[in-house]
């Protein structure tokens, strides 16, 4: 059988699972190459714990070169150009050809696109920003904290609410009692895509903890000098500490390759993750999949992971010309950390019609430990 080369762009959650699964399913004469500009993978669900000081950054990181022991080639470089015609990828180190291409480049954060963005605006959507926020939190003496979802879509829809709940228990433990936390979202309800039960549960959790929720608030700009926000509805609340979920967009390299649609993300077949280009797949945050209710599938690691297993399986099946095809079914779960040693649990099927069929389980100590175990398992299982 001729040697096939599978190039995987992005060594995040989707890219790592694709590479490991392909290596398991394919003979060693086929090449599996993973490309990432970052030499180290870090586990994003734990950034929230870095923010409140429960994790040191180094405990949630693994070098991608560790994948080499499984026969995966790691190419540490930035992807500069994707040529679908020539079937090549140009990085800042080399030009690589592929038989199969898997695009798992995630979403790019563009905090600086917020009008009035300055160094004083915090976020926790990267490991470094979560670490910096932790440093600022330890010297924060209290006041009004604003957590603002700058725009849609953003990855891990529960994360800003988890942040609010974790910060509430963080401040309570430190005795920073005169702190008020406000969460602003452009959505009419939290986790709008997941339906009313999930939204109501989050509203209730926030209310119980004295966290103010402001829905349908679309951010226009930030005035860092006078410390106030400007929303489209003309509200101009003030803040002492501002934490934003920055705007997201597909990485430049996929936009310039003409892979994205009018929404700015790569459209893919919902079940197989094929793009319209032969042997080119895309998965995870870089994609857009419309749901029955007209909203896009949320960007979450659990979907990137499940999609990666499907893509790896179907590429291996294609190469072997045998076996059955797997489909991505739209199911997923996540733990929603609520602080005080508890977490809620959300699971369901986002492909259900006419709307996702999602259940939110009340926070418990068990789910919190479920999240801890999952973190340990992830970093052990794939490295
Ligand atoms: C604070 C936080 C908490 C979260 N919690 C959860 C959770 O509890 N559950 C859950 O399911 N999801 C969670 N998520 C979301 C989850 O992390 C993402 O949805 C998931 O990582 C997407 O996987 P991906 O493979 O598509 O992209 P990523 O994991 O983002 O990987 C993309 C990779 O591509 C690389 N890359 C990008 N551009 C280039 C380039 N030009 N050249 C080379 N490499 C490039 C990046 O370095 C990166 O390694 C959370 C996210 C955050 C920020």
PDB file of C-alpha atoms and ligand atoms in Angstrom, residues 10-15 36-38 44-45 47 77-79 104-106 124-125 155-156 283-285 299-302 304 371, ligand 1:
ATOM      1  CA  UNK A  10      -3.135  22.550  15.119  1.00  0.00           C
ATOM      2  CA  UNK A  11      -1.997  20.621  18.175  1.00  0.00           C
ATOM      3  CA  UNK A  12      -4.913  21.564  20.410  1.00  0.00           C
ATOM      4  CA  UNK A  13      -7.649  19.284  21.664  1.00  0.00           C
ATOM      5  CA  UNK A  14      -8.897  18.244  18.207  1.00  0.00           C
ATOM      6  CA  UNK A  15      -5.461  17.921  16.606  1.00  0.00           C
ATOM      7  CA  UNK A  36       1.593  23.811  15.811  1.00  0.00           C
ATOM      8  CA  UNK A  37       3.184  27.211  16.345  1.00  0.00           C
ATOM      9  CA  UNK A  38       3.231  26.529  20.068  1.00  0.00           C
ATOM     10  CA  UNK A  44      -7.992  25.187  28.542  1.00  0.00           C
ATOM     11  CA  UNK A  45     -10.702  23.994  30.988  1.00  0.00           C
ATOM     12  CA  UNK A  47      -7.383  28.085  32.901  1.00  0.00           C
ATOM     13  CA  UNK A  77       6.068  26.000  13.136  1.00  0.00           C
ATOM     14  CA  UNK A  78       3.392  28.514  12.239  1.00  0.00           C
ATOM     15  CA  UNK A  79       1.193  27.609   9.269  1.00  0.00           C
ATOM     16  CA  UNK A 104      -7.867  21.959  13.692  1.00  0.00           C
ATOM     17  CA  UNK A 105      -6.502  25.483  14.133  1.00  0.00           C
ATOM     18  CA  UNK A 106      -9.104  26.606  16.670  1.00  0.00           C
ATOM     19  CA  UNK A 124      -8.639  34.331  31.080  1.00  0.00           C
ATOM     20  CA  UNK A 125      -8.999  32.734  27.648  1.00  0.00           C
ATOM     21  CA  UNK A 155     -15.694  29.055  22.930  1.00  0.00           C
ATOM     22  CA  UNK A 156     -17.025  27.205  25.948  1.00  0.00           C
ATOM     23  CA  UNK A 283     -12.983  20.173  13.067  1.00  0.00           C
ATOM     24  CA  UNK A 284     -13.390  21.939  16.373  1.00  0.00           C
ATOM     25  CA  UNK A 285     -13.566  25.669  16.978  1.00  0.00           C
ATOM     26  CA  UNK A 299     -17.344  25.819  20.243  1.00  0.00           C
ATOM     27  CA  UNK A 300     -16.195  23.326  22.865  1.00  0.00           C
ATOM     28  CA  UNK A 301     -13.375  20.882  23.414  1.00  0.00           C
ATOM     29  CA  UNK A 302     -15.776  17.992  23.843  1.00  0.00           C
ATOM     30  CA  UNK A 304     -13.470  18.918  18.906  1.00  0.00           C
ATOM     31  CA  UNK A 371     -13.888  17.690  36.502  1.00  0.00           C
TER      32      UNK A 371
HETATM   33  C1  LIG B   1     -11.202  29.149  29.814  1.00  0.00           C
HETATM   34  C2  LIG B   1     -11.693  28.043  28.923  1.00  0.00           C
HETATM   35  C3  LIG B   1     -12.386  26.975  29.474  1.00  0.00           C
HETATM   36  C4  LIG B   1     -12.853  25.952  28.659  1.00  0.00           C
HETATM   37  N1  LIG B   1     -13.512  24.897  29.225  1.00  0.00           N
HETATM   38  C5  LIG B   1     -13.998  23.922  28.458  1.00  0.00           C
HETATM   39  C6  LIG B   1     -14.692  22.818  29.022  1.00  0.00           C
HETATM   40  O1  LIG B   1     -14.830  22.711  30.240  1.00  0.00           O
HETATM   41  N2  LIG B   1     -15.176  21.871  28.185  1.00  0.00           N
HETATM   42  C7  LIG B   1     -15.028  21.967  26.828  1.00  0.00           C
HETATM   43  O2  LIG B   1     -15.516  21.094  26.114  1.00  0.00           O
HETATM   44  N3  LIG B   1     -14.380  23.002  26.258  1.00  0.00           N
HETATM   45  C8  LIG B   1     -13.854  23.965  27.024  1.00  0.00           C
HETATM   46  N4  LIG B   1     -13.187  25.017  26.459  1.00  0.00           N
HETATM   47  C9  LIG B   1     -13.125  25.139  24.987  1.00  0.00           C
HETATM   48  C10 LIG B   1     -12.018  24.284  24.393  1.00  0.00           C
HETATM   49  O3  LIG B   1     -10.772  24.587  24.960  1.00  0.00           O
HETATM   50  C11 LIG B   1     -11.957  24.525  22.892  1.00  0.00           C
HETATM   51  O4  LIG B   1     -13.246  24.432  22.344  1.00  0.00           O
HETATM   52  C12 LIG B   1     -11.041  23.481  22.252  1.00  0.00           C
HETATM   53  O5  LIG B   1      -9.728  23.673  22.696  1.00  0.00           O
HETATM   54  C13 LIG B   1     -11.123  23.524  20.738  1.00  0.00           C
HETATM   55  O6  LIG B   1     -10.238  22.583  20.223  1.00  0.00           O
HETATM   56  P1  LIG B   1      -9.563  22.827  18.789  1.00  0.00           P
HETATM   57  O7  LIG B   1      -8.697  21.655  18.554  1.00  0.00           O
HETATM   58  O8  LIG B   1     -10.610  23.175  17.798  1.00  0.00           O
HETATM   59  O9  LIG B   1      -8.691  24.153  18.969  1.00  0.00           O
HETATM   60  P2  LIG B   1      -7.541  24.462  20.016  1.00  0.00           P
HETATM   61  O10 LIG B   1      -7.563  23.502  21.142  1.00  0.00           O
HETATM   62  O11 LIG B   1      -7.674  25.914  20.328  1.00  0.00           O
HETATM   63  O12 LIG B   1      -6.218  24.212  19.190  1.00  0.00           O
HETATM   64  C14 LIG B   1      -5.826  25.009  18.110  1.00  0.00           C
HETATM   65  C15 LIG B   1      -4.327  24.904  17.933  1.00  0.00           C
HETATM   66  O13 LIG B   1      -3.934  25.498  16.698  1.00  0.00           O
HETATM   67  C16 LIG B   1      -2.727  26.184  16.897  1.00  0.00           C
HETATM   68  N5  LIG B   1      -2.610  27.208  15.858  1.00  0.00           N
HETATM   69  C17 LIG B   1      -3.481  28.219  15.593  1.00  0.00           C
HETATM   70  N6  LIG B   1      -3.074  28.912  14.511  1.00  0.00           N
HETATM   71  C18 LIG B   1      -1.923  28.338  14.098  1.00  0.00           C
HETATM   72  C19 LIG B   1      -1.033  28.576  13.004  1.00  0.00           C
HETATM   73  N7  LIG B   1      -1.220  29.567  12.110  1.00  0.00           N
HETATM   74  N8  LIG B   1       0.038  27.763  12.858  1.00  0.00           N
HETATM   75  C20 LIG B   1       0.260  26.737  13.731  1.00  0.00           C
HETATM   76  N9  LIG B   1      -0.545  26.467  14.765  1.00  0.00           N
HETATM   77  C21 LIG B   1      -1.626  27.251  14.945  1.00  0.00           C
HETATM   78  C22 LIG B   1      -2.829  26.755  18.301  1.00  0.00           C
HETATM   79  O14 LIG B   1      -1.542  27.022  18.839  1.00  0.00           O
HETATM   80  C23 LIG B   1      -3.548  25.627  19.027  1.00  0.00           C
HETATM   81  O15 LIG B   1      -2.648  24.731  19.663  1.00  0.00           O
HETATM   82  C24 LIG B   1     -12.649  26.015  27.254  1.00  0.00           C
HETATM   83  C25 LIG B   1     -11.941  27.089  26.701  1.00  0.00           C
HETATM   84  C26 LIG B   1     -11.461  28.091  27.514  1.00  0.00           C
HETATM   85  C27 LIG B   1     -10.677  29.241  26.905  1.00  0.00           C
END
